[in-house]
CSV table of C-alpha atoms in Angstrom, one decimal:
chain,number,residue,atom,x,y,z
A,122,UNK,CA,51.1,113.6,258.2
A,123,UNK,CA,52.1,110.2,257.3
A,124,UNK,CA,55.6,109.2,258.6
A,125,UNK,CA,58.2,107.1,256.8
A,126,UNK,CA,56.2,103.7,255.6
A,127,UNK,CA,58.1,100.5,254.5
A,128,UNK,CA,56.8,97.4,253.2
A,129,UNK,CA,56.5,94.6,253.5
A,130,UNK,CA,56.3,94.3,257.6
A,131,UNK,CA,57.4,90.9,257.4
A,132,UNK,CA,58.9,88.6,254.9
A,133,UNK,CA,60.2,85.1,254.8
A,134,UNK,CA,62.5,83.9,252.2
A,135,UNK,CA,64.8,80.9,251.8
A,136,UNK,CA,68.6,81.0,251.1
A,137,UNK,CA,69.6,82.1,247.6
A,138,UNK,CA,66.6,83.8,246.8
A,139,UNK,CA,66.2,87.7,246.0
A,140,UNK,CA,64.4,90.1,247.9
A,141,UNK,CA,63.1,93.8,247.4
A,142,UNK,CA,62.3,96.1,250.2
A,143,UNK,CA,60.4,99.4,249.9
A,144,UNK,CA,60.6,102.7,251.7
A,145,UNK,CA,58.6,105.9,251.1
A,146,UNK,CA,59.9,109.0,253.2
A,147,UNK,CA,58.0,111.6,254.8
A,148,UNK,CA,56.6,114.1,252.1
A,149,UNK,CA,59.2,116.8,251.3
A,150,UNK,CA,62.1,114.6,252.4
A,151,UNK,CA,65.0,113.8,249.9
A,152,UNK,CA,67.1,111.7,251.7
A,153,UNK,CA,66.7,108.1,252.5
A,154,UNK,CA,69.2,105.8,254.3
A,155,UNK,CA,68.8,102.1,254.6
A,156,UNK,CA,70.1,100.2,257.7
A,157,UNK,CA,70.2,96.6,258.7
A,158,UNK,CA,69.7,95.7,262.5
A,159,UNK,CA,70.6,92.1,263.8
A,160,UNK,CA,68.7,91.2,266.9
A,161,UNK,CA,70.6,92.5,270.0
A,162,UNK,CA,72.8,94.9,268.0
A,163,UNK,CA,72.8,98.4,267.0
A,164,UNK,CA,71.7,99.1,263.2
A,165,UNK,CA,74.2,99.0,260.5
A,166,UNK,CA,74.4,101.7,257.9
A,167,UNK,CA,73.9,99.8,254.2
A,168,UNK,CA,73.2,103.0,251.8
A,169,UNK,CA,72.3,106.6,251.8
A,170,UNK,CA,70.7,108.2,248.9
A,171,UNK,CA,70.0,112.0,248.3
A,172,UNK,CA,68.3,113.3,245.2
A,173,UNK,CA,68.5,109.8,243.3
A,174,UNK,CA,72.0,109.6,243.7
A,175,UNK,CA,74.2,107.3,246.5
A,176,UNK,CA,75.9,109.5,249.0
A,177,UNK,CA,77.0,106.9,251.3
A,178,UNK,CA,77.6,103.2,251.5
A,179,UNK,CA,78.4,101.0,254.5
A,180,UNK,CA,80.3,97.7,254.4
A,181,UNK,CA,78.2,95.2,252.9
A,182,UNK,CA,78.5,93.2,249.7
A,183,UNK,CA,77.6,93.8,246.3
A,184,UNK,CA,74.7,91.6,247.0
A,185,UNK,CA,73.2,94.7,248.6
A,186,UNK,CA,72.0,97.3,246.3
A,187,UNK,CA,69.4,100.4,246.3
A,188,UNK,CA,68.1,103.0,244.5
A,189,UNK,CA,66.1,106.0,244.8
A,190,UNK,CA,63.3,107.2,242.5
A,191,UNK,CA,62.0,110.4,241.3
A,192,UNK,CA,59.3,110.5,244.1
A,193,UNK,CA,62.2,110.0,246.4
A,194,UNK,CA,60.7,106.5,247.4
A,195,UNK,CA,63.7,103.8,247.6
A,196,UNK,CA,64.1,100.1,247.2
A,197,UNK,CA,66.7,98.2,248.6
A,198,UNK,CA,67.5,94.7,246.8
A,199,UNK,CA,69.4,92.0,248.1
A,200,UNK,CA,70.5,89.0,246.0
A,201,UNK,CA,71.3,85.3,246.9
A,202,UNK,CA,70.3,85.6,250.3
A,203,UNK,CA,72.3,83.9,253.0
A,204,UNK,CA,70.9,82.9,256.5
A,205,UNK,CA,73.0,85.8,258.2
A,206,UNK,CA,70.9,88.4,256.3
A,207,UNK,CA,68.1,87.7,258.4
A,208,UNK,CA,67.5,90.8,260.5
A,209,UNK,CA,65.1,94.0,260.5
A,210,UNK,CA,65.7,96.5,257.8
A,211,UNK,CA,65.2,99.9,258.7
A,212,UNK,CA,64.8,103.0,256.4
A,213,UNK,CA,65.0,106.6,257.5
A,214,UNK,CA,64.4,109.8,256.0
A,215,UNK,CA,65.7,113.2,256.4
A,216,UNK,CA,65.4,116.9,255.2
A,217,UNK,CA,67.1,118.3,253.5
A,218,UNK,CA,70.2,116.1,254.3
A,219,UNK,CA,72.4,115.1,251.7
A,220,UNK,CA,75.6,117.4,252.3
A,221,UNK,CA,73.6,120.6,252.0
A,222,UNK,CA,75.2,121.9,255.1
A,223,UNK,CA,72.0,122.5,256.8
A,224,UNK,CA,71.6,121.1,260.3
A,225,UNK,CA,68.4,119.6,260.0
A,226,UNK,CA,69.6,116.2,259.9
A,227,UNK,CA,67.4,114.4,262.2
A,228,UNK,CA,66.6,111.0,260.7
A,229,UNK,CA,62.9,109.6,260.9
A,230,UNK,CA,62.8,105.8,261.1
A,231,UNK,CA,60.1,103.6,259.7
A,232,UNK,CA,58.8,100.5,261.3
A,233,UNK,CA,61.2,98.3,259.7
A,234,UNK,CA,60.8,95.2,257.4
A,235,UNK,CA,61.3,92.0,259.5
A,236,UNK,CA,63.4,89.4,257.1
A,237,UNK,CA,63.7,85.7,258.0
A,238,UNK,CA,65.9,83.6,255.7
A,239,UNK,CA,65.4,80.0,256.2
B,129,UNK,CA,88.8,101.1,262.3
B,130,UNK,CA,85.5,103.3,262.7
B,131,UNK,CA,84.1,102.4,266.1
B,132,UNK,CA,81.7,104.0,268.3
B,133,UNK,CA,81.4,102.4,272.1
B,134,UNK,CA,78.9,103.0,274.4
B,135,UNK,CA,79.1,102.2,278.2
B,136,UNK,CA,77.7,100.9,280.0
B,137,UNK,CA,75.9,98.1,277.8
B,138,UNK,CA,73.2,97.3,280.6
B,139,UNK,CA,72.0,99.9,283.0
B,140,UNK,CA,69.6,98.7,285.9
B,141,UNK,CA,68.6,102.0,288.3
B,142,UNK,CA,66.2,102.9,290.7
B,143,UNK,CA,63.3,105.6,289.8
B,144,UNK,CA,64.6,109.1,291.1
B,145,UNK,CA,68.4,108.2,290.4
B,146,UNK,CA,70.6,110.1,287.9
B,147,UNK,CA,72.9,108.5,285.7
B,148,UNK,CA,74.9,108.9,282.6
B,149,UNK,CA,75.6,107.0,279.4
B,150,UNK,CA,78.9,107.4,277.6
B,151,UNK,CA,79.5,107.3,273.8
B,152,UNK,CA,83.1,107.3,272.7
B,153,UNK,CA,84.0,107.1,268.8
B,154,UNK,CA,87.4,106.7,267.1
B,155,UNK,CA,87.5,109.4,264.4
B,156,UNK,CA,86.8,113.1,264.0
B,157,UNK,CA,83.1,113.9,263.5
B,158,UNK,CA,81.1,116.7,264.6
B,159,UNK,CA,77.8,115.3,264.1
B,160,UNK,CA,76.5,112.9,266.7
B,161,UNK,CA,72.9,111.7,267.3
B,162,UNK,CA,71.0,110.0,270.1
B,163,UNK,CA,68.2,107.5,269.5
B,164,UNK,CA,65.9,105.5,271.7
B,165,UNK,CA,64.5,102.0,270.6
B,166,UNK,CA,61.4,100.1,272.4
B,167,UNK,CA,61.5,96.5,272.3
B,168,UNK,CA,60.3,95.4,269.0
B,169,UNK,CA,59.8,99.1,267.6
B,170,UNK,CA,61.7,101.3,265.4
B,171,UNK,CA,64.2,104.1,266.2
B,172,UNK,CA,63.0,107.5,267.7
B,173,UNK,CA,65.5,110.6,267.2
B,174,UNK,CA,65.9,112.0,270.7
B,175,UNK,CA,69.0,114.6,270.2
B,176,UNK,CA,71.1,116.1,267.3
B,177,UNK,CA,74.3,117.7,268.2
B,178,UNK,CA,76.3,119.3,265.3
B,179,UNK,CA,79.2,121.0,267.0
B,180,UNK,CA,81.7,121.1,269.6
B,181,UNK,CA,80.1,121.8,273.0
B,182,UNK,CA,76.5,121.5,272.0
B,183,UNK,CA,74.2,120.6,274.7
B,184,UNK,CA,70.5,119.7,274.2
B,185,UNK,CA,67.8,119.0,276.8
B,186,UNK,CA,64.3,117.2,276.5
B,187,UNK,CA,62.6,116.6,280.1
B,188,UNK,CA,64.5,114.3,281.9
B,189,UNK,CA,67.5,113.7,279.1
B,190,UNK,CA,70.4,116.0,278.6
B,191,UNK,CA,72.7,115.4,275.6
B,192,UNK,CA,76.3,116.8,275.2
B,193,UNK,CA,79.2,116.9,272.7
B,194,UNK,CA,83.0,117.2,273.0
B,195,UNK,CA,84.4,116.8,269.8
B,196,UNK,CA,88.0,116.9,270.9
B,197,UNK,CA,87.7,114.2,273.4
B,198,UNK,CA,85.4,112.3,270.8
B,199,UNK,CA,82.8,111.5,273.8
B,200,UNK,CA,79.2,112.4,274.0
B,201,UNK,CA,77.1,111.7,276.9
B,202,UNK,CA,73.3,111.1,277.6
B,203,UNK,CA,72.6,112.2,281.1
B,204,UNK,CA,69.4,110.8,282.8
B,205,UNK,CA,68.1,113.1,285.7
B,206,UNK,CA,65.3,111.5,288.2
B,207,UNK,CA,64.8,108.7,286.1
B,208,UNK,CA,61.4,107.1,285.7
B,209,UNK,CA,60.0,103.7,284.1
B,210,UNK,CA,58.9,105.2,281.2
B,211,UNK,CA,62.6,105.7,280.4
B,212,UNK,CA,63.1,101.9,279.8
B,213,UNK,CA,64.5,101.2,276.5
B,214,UNK,CA,67.5,100.9,274.7
B,215,UNK,CA,69.7,104.1,273.7
B,216,UNK,CA,72.0,104.3,270.7
B,217,UNK,CA,74.3,106.8,269.9
B,218,UNK,CA,75.4,107.3,266.2
B,219,UNK,CA,78.2,109.3,264.5
B,220,UNK,CA,78.2,110.7,261.1
B,221,UNK,CA,81.7,109.9,259.8
B,222,UNK,CA,81.1,111.7,256.4
B,223,UNK,CA,83.8,113.1,254.4
B,224,UNK,CA,84.3,116.8,253.3
B,225,UNK,CA,83.0,115.9,249.9
B,226,UNK,CA,79.6,115.5,251.1
B,227,UNK,CA,79.5,111.6,251.4
B,228,UNK,CA,77.9,110.1,254.2
B,229,UNK,CA,78.6,106.9,256.6
B,230,UNK,CA,76.6,106.5,259.8
B,231,UNK,CA,78.2,104.2,262.6
B,232,UNK,CA,75.8,103.4,265.4
B,233,UNK,CA,77.1,102.6,268.9
B,234,UNK,CA,76.5,99.0,270.4
B,235,UNK,CA,73.5,100.4,272.6
B,236,UNK,CA,72.7,100.9,276.1
B,237,UNK,CA,70.0,98.8,277.8
B,238,UNK,CA,68.3,100.5,280.3
B,239,UNK,CA,65.8,99.3,282.9
B,240,UNK,CA,64.5,101.6,285.4
B,241,UNK,CA,62.9,100.1,288.4
B,242,UNK,CA,60.1,101.2,290.6
């Protein structure tokens, strides 16, 4: 079975531009989470979506937004890019997650998108 | 403030030795996760601990959770070079309404020397 996939793998943008990152979860997984990992640090939680609804949000500015589609894939959008947005953006999927109370909350991470803002 | 602290931050150990990584968190949670990350790679889930007193073991790694002390440990037994990686704990500080907020620890960079 295919794991979590993310696109693109690498991306170079300039300050002020907009970027869209994409994630396809493992088949059957309904929950998708996004993380930002700056080099040398732990991942920072950005969003979690379950059944197309936002279920969690980290401490990120409104320039960051996301959505989940009917096929459970997800997009992360970042507007007005800053140099500090340069990082590895990770997507993780889980089943069923989303507050169902079932203890199968293992998150499976994708390979990430490396974003460089110049 | 929601904080998850790991110690040590760096750990260099000889093959065959035992050691423990500690993960302390600042607020109530009964869901704690351990991950491994190799350089330049993504995260690999190691353990999911969902209740007080939970203990899980896989190979040379054993994780435990004490929700009253807000402490989790990752114990390494008879370390081998292949265990060299960065290890993260993460806590789900979600609310009873079902919203989720995951806080990752600072990470422990482990190097096992031959």
